CSV table of C-alpha atoms in Angstrom, one decimal:
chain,number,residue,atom,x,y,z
A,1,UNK,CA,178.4,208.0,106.3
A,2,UNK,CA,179.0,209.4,110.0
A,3,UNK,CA,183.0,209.7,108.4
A,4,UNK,CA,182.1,211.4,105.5
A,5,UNK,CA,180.2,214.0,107.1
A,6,UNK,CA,183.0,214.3,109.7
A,7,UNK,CA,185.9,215.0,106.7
A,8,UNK,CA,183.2,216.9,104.9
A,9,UNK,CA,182.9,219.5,108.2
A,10,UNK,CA,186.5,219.8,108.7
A,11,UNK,CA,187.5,220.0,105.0
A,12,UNK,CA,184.8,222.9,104.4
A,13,UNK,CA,186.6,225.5,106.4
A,14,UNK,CA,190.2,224.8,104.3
A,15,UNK,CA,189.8,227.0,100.9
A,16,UNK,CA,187.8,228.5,98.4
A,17,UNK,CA,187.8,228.0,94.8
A,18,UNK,CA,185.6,230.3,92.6
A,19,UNK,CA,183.2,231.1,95.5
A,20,UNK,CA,182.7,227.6,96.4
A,21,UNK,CA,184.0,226.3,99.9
A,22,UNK,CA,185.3,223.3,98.4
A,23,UNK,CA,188.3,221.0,100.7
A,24,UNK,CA,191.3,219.3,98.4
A,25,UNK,CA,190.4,216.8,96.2
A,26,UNK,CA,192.7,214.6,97.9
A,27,UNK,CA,190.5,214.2,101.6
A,28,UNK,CA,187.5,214.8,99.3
A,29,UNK,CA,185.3,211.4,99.4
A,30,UNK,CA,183.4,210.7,95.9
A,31,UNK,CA,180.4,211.4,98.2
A,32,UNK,CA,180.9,214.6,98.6
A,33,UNK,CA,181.5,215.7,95.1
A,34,UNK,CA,178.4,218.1,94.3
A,35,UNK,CA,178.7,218.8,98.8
A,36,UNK,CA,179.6,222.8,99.3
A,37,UNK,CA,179.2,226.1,99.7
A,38,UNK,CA,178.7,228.7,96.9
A,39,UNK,CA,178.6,232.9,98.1
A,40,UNK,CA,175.8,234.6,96.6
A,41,UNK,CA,176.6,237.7,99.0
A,42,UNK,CA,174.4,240.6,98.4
A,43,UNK,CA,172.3,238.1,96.3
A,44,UNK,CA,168.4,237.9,97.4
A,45,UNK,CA,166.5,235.0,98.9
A,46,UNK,CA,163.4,234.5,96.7
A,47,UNK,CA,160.2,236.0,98.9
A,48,UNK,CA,157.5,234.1,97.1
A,49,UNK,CA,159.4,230.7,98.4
A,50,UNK,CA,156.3,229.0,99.7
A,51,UNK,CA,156.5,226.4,103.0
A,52,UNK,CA,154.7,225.1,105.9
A,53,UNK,CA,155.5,226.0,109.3
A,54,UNK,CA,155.6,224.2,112.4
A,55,UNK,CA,152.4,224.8,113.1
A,56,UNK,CA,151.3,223.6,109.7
A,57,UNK,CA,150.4,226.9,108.4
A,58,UNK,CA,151.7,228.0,104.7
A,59,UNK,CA,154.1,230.5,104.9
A,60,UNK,CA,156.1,232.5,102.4
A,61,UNK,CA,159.7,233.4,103.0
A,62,UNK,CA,158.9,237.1,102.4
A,63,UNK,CA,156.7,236.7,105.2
A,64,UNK,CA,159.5,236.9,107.6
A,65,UNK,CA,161.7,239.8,105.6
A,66,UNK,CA,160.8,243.9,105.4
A,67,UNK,CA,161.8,244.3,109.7
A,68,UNK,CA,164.8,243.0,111.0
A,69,UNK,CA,168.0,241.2,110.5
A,70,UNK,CA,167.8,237.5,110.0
A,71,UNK,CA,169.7,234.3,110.5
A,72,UNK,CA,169.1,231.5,107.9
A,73,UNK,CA,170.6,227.7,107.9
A,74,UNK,CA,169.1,224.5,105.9
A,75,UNK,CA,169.4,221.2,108.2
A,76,UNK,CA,167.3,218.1,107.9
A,77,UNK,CA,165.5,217.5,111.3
A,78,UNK,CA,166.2,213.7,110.9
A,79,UNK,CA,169.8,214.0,110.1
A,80,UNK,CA,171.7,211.9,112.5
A,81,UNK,CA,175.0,214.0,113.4
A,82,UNK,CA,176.0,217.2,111.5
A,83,UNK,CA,172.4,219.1,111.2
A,84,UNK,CA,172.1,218.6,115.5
A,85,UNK,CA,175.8,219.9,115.4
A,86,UNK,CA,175.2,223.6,113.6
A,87,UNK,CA,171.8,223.9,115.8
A,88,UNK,CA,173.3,223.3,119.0
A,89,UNK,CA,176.2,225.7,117.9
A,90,UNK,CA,173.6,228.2,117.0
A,91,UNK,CA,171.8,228.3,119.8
A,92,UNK,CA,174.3,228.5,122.6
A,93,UNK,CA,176.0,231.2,120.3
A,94,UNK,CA,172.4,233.0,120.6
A,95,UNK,CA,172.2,232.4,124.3
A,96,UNK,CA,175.8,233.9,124.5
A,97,UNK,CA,174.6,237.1,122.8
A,98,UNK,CA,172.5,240.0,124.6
A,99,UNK,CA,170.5,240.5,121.5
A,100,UNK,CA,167.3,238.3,121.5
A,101,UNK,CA,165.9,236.1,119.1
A,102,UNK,CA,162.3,237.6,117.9
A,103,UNK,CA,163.4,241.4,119.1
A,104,UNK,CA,166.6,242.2,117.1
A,105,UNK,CA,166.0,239.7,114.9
A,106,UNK,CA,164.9,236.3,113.7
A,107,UNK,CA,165.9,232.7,113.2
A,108,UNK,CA,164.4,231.2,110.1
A,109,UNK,CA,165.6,227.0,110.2
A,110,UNK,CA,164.5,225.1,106.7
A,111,UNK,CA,164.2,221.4,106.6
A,112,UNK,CA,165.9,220.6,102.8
A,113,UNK,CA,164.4,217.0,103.7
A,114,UNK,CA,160.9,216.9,101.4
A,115,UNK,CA,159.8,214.2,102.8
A,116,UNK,CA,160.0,216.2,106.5
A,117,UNK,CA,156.6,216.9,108.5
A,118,UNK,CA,155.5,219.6,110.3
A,119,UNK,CA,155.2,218.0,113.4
A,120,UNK,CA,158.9,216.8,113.0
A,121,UNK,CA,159.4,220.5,112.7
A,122,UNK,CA,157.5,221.3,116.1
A,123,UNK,CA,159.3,219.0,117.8
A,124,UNK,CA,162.6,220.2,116.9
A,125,UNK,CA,161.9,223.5,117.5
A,126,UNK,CA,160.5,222.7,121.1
A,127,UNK,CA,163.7,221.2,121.6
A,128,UNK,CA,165.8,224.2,120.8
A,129,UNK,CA,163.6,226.8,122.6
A,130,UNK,CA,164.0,224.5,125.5
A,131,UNK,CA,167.5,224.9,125.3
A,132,UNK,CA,167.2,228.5,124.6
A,133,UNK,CA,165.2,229.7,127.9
A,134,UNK,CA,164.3,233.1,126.7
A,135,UNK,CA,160.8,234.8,126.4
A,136,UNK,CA,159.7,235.3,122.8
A,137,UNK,CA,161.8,232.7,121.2
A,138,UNK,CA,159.0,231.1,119.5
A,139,UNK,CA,157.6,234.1,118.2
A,140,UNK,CA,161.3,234.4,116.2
A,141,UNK,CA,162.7,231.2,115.6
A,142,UNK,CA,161.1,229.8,112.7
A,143,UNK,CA,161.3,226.0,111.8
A,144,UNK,CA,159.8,225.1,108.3
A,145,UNK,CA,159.6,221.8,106.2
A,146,UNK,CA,158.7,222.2,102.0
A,147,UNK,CA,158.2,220.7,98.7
A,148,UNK,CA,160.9,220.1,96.8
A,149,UNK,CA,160.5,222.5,94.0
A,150,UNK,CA,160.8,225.8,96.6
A,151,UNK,CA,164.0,223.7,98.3
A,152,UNK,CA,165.4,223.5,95.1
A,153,UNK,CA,165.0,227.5,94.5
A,154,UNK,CA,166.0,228.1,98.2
A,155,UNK,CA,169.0,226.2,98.3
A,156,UNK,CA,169.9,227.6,95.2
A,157,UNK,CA,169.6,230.8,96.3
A,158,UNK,CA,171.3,230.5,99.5
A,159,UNK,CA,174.5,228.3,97.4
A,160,UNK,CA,174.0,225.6,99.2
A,161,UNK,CA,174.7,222.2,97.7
A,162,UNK,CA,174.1,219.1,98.6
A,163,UNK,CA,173.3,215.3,98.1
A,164,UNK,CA,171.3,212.4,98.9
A,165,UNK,CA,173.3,209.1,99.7
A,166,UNK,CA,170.9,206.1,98.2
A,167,UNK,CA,172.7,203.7,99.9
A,168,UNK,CA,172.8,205.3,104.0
A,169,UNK,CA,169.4,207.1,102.9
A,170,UNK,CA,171.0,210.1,103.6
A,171,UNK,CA,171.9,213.4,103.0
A,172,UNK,CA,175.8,214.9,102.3
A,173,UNK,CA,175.3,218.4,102.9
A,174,UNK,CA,177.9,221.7,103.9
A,175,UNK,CA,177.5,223.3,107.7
A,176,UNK,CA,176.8,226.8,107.7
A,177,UNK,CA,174.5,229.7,108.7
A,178,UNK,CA,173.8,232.9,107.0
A,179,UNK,CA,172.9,236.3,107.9
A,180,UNK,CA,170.6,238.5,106.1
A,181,UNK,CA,169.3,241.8,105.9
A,182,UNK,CA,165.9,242.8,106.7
A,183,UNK,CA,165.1,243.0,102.9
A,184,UNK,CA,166.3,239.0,102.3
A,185,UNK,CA,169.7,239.4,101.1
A,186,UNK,CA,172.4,237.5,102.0
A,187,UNK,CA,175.4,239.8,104.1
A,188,UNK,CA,177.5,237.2,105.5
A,189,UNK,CA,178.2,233.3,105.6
A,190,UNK,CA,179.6,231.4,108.7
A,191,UNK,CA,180.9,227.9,108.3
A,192,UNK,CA,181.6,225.3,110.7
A,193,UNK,CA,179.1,224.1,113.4
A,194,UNK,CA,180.6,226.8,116.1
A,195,UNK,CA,179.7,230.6,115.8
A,196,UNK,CA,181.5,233.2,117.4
A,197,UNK,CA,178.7,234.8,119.5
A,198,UNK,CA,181.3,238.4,119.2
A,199,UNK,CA,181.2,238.2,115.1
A,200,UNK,CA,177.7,236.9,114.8
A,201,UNK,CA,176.4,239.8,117.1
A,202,UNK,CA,178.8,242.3,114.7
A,203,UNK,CA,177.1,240.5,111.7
A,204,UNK,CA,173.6,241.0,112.6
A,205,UNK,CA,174.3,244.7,113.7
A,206,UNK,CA,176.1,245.1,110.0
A,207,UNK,CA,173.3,243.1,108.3
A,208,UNK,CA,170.5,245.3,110.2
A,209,UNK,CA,171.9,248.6,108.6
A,210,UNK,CA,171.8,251.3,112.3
A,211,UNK,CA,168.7,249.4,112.9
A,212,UNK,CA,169.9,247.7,115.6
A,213,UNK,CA,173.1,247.6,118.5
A,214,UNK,CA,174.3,250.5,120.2
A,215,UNK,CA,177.8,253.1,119.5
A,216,UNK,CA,179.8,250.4,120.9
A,217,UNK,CA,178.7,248.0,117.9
A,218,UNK,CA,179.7,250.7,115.7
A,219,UNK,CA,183.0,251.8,117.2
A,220,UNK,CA,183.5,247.9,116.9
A,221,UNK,CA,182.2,247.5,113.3
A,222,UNK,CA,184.8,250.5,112.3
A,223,UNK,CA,187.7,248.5,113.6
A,224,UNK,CA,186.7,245.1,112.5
A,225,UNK,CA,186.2,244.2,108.6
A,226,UNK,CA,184.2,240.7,107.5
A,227,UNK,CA,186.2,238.4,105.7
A,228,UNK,CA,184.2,236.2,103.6
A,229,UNK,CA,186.7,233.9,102.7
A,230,UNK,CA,187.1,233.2,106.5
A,231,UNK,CA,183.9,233.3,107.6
A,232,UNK,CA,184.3,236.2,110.5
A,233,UNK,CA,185.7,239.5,111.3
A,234,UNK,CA,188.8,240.4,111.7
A,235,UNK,CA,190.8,243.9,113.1
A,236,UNK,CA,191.8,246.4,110.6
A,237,UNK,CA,194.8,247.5,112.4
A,238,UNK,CA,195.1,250.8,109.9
A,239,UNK,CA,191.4,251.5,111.3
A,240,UNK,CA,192.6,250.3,115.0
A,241,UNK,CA,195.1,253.0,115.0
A,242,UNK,CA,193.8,255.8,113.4
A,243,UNK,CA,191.1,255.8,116.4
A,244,UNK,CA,193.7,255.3,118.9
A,245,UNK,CA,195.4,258.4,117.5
A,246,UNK,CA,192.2,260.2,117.5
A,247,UNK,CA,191.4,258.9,121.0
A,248,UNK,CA,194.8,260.3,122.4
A,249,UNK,CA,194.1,263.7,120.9
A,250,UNK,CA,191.0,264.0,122.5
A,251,UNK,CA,192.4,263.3,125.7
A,252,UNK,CA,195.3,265.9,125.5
A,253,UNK,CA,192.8,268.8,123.8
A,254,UNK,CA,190.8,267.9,126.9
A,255,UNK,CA,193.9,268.0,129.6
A,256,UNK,CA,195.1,271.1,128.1
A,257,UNK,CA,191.5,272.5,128.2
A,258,UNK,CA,191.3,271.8,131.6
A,259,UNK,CA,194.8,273.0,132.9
A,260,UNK,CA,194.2,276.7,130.9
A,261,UNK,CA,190.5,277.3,133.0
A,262,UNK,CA,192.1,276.2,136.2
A,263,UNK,CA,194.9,279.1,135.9
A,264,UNK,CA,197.9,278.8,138.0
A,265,UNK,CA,197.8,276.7,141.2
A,266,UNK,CA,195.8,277.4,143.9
A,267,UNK,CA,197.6,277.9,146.9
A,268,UNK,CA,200.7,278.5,145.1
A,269,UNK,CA,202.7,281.6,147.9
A,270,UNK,CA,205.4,282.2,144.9
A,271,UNK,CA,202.7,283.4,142.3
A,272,UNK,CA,201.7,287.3,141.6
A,273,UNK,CA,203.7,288.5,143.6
A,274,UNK,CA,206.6,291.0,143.8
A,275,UNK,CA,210.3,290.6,145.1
């Protein structure tokens, strides 16, 4: 099972077919044949998905929408290899960024596992805050567990699709995260278990509509366009150059601004005066 999962993470990232992240059928193990990713960009997440948190209260996913950007991935906490991969790639790409979890926005982690507790729940999340070292962190990182009926809608949802393995007792499943806007729809998909702290910064700022990141992040959002298919940003060079040009005008309106107040040179023996 631990080689399926590992051809199923490196095969994700190869193509797209119809929406679907889906690797050749030749490095495709019968496994994985229902495993992927589907985009439902600008598609909602369901509000009135009920779940437990990790503190055992019910929760509704809408619960957590209506303020802020927000991150969303679907691991099992009891998943031996790949689910521990895409959390520990989350967090130290949240740790590399300056926004922080629970001010700019949220982390919302959902257990696709029915059979998960909440205190399974709590003790993963201790273990990621631990890692994570910043105040407020548990007030916006969210771990739930759920019944199988609002996993079914969520994953759904969220297009992703996976599969239990009677045999290893386990689940085949895709690596990703996704970003959302404040309202619950899904802006952007990353793949892989590694998250460019740069793009996933540029993401949430996107996803967060002016609601949060600075003129820098905009400057930067002008220049760089999302690429679904790949999963990050990349530079529009038109857009690169067009503020480059607009930059350089600036500066020479401003030089030549400058040079007409000063006058002629101070100093200057030759100037005004009569031979």
């Amino acid at each position: 099972m631990v080689v399926t999962l590992l051809l199923a993470a490196s095969a994700f990232g190869q193509g797209m077919t119809n929406g679907i992240m889906s690797p050749p059928a030749s490095v495709r193990p019968p496994g994985l044949k229902n495993v992927g990713i589907q985009q439902n960009l600008n598609q909602p997440i369901p509000p009135d998905l009920a779940f437990t948190d990790d503190l055992g209260r019910p929760v509704r996913l809408g619960d957590y929408f209506g303020k802020k950007p927000l991150i969303l991935n679907l691991v099992y906490y009891n998943c031996p290899m790949l689910c521990g991969e895409v959390l520990s790639g989350l967090e130290h790409s949240l740790r590399m960024m300056k926004f922080n979890v629970g001010q700019e926005f949220d982390v919302i982690t959902v257990s696709f596992d029915p059979s998960e507790t909440p205190e399974m729940a709590a003790k993963k999340k201790a273990e990621f805050l631990h890692r994570y070292k910043r105040a407020g962190g548990e007030q916006g990182w969210h771990f739930l567990v759920g019944k199988q009926d609002a996993i079914d809608a969520l994953t759904k949802a969220a297009g992703f699709q996976y599969q239990y393995d009677e045999k290893t007792k386990q689940f085949a499943h895709a690596t990703a995260i996704l970003v959302l806007t404040p309202e619950g729809k899904i802006a952007q998909y990353y793949y892989g278990v590694e998250y460019p702290p740069k793009d996933l910064r540029l993401g949430l700022v996107e996803a967060g509509q002016g609601k949060i990141g600075n003129v820098v992040d905009q400057l930067l959002l002008y220049c760089y366009h999302y690429d679904p298919e790949q999963g990050k940003y990349s530079a529009t060079i038109l857009r690169v150059l067009r503020l480059a040009g607009v930059a350089t005008m600036l500066c020479l309106g401003t030089l030549i601004f400058v040079m007409i107040r000063r006058g002629p040179a101070n100093g200057d023996p030759g100037v005004g005066r009569a031979h």
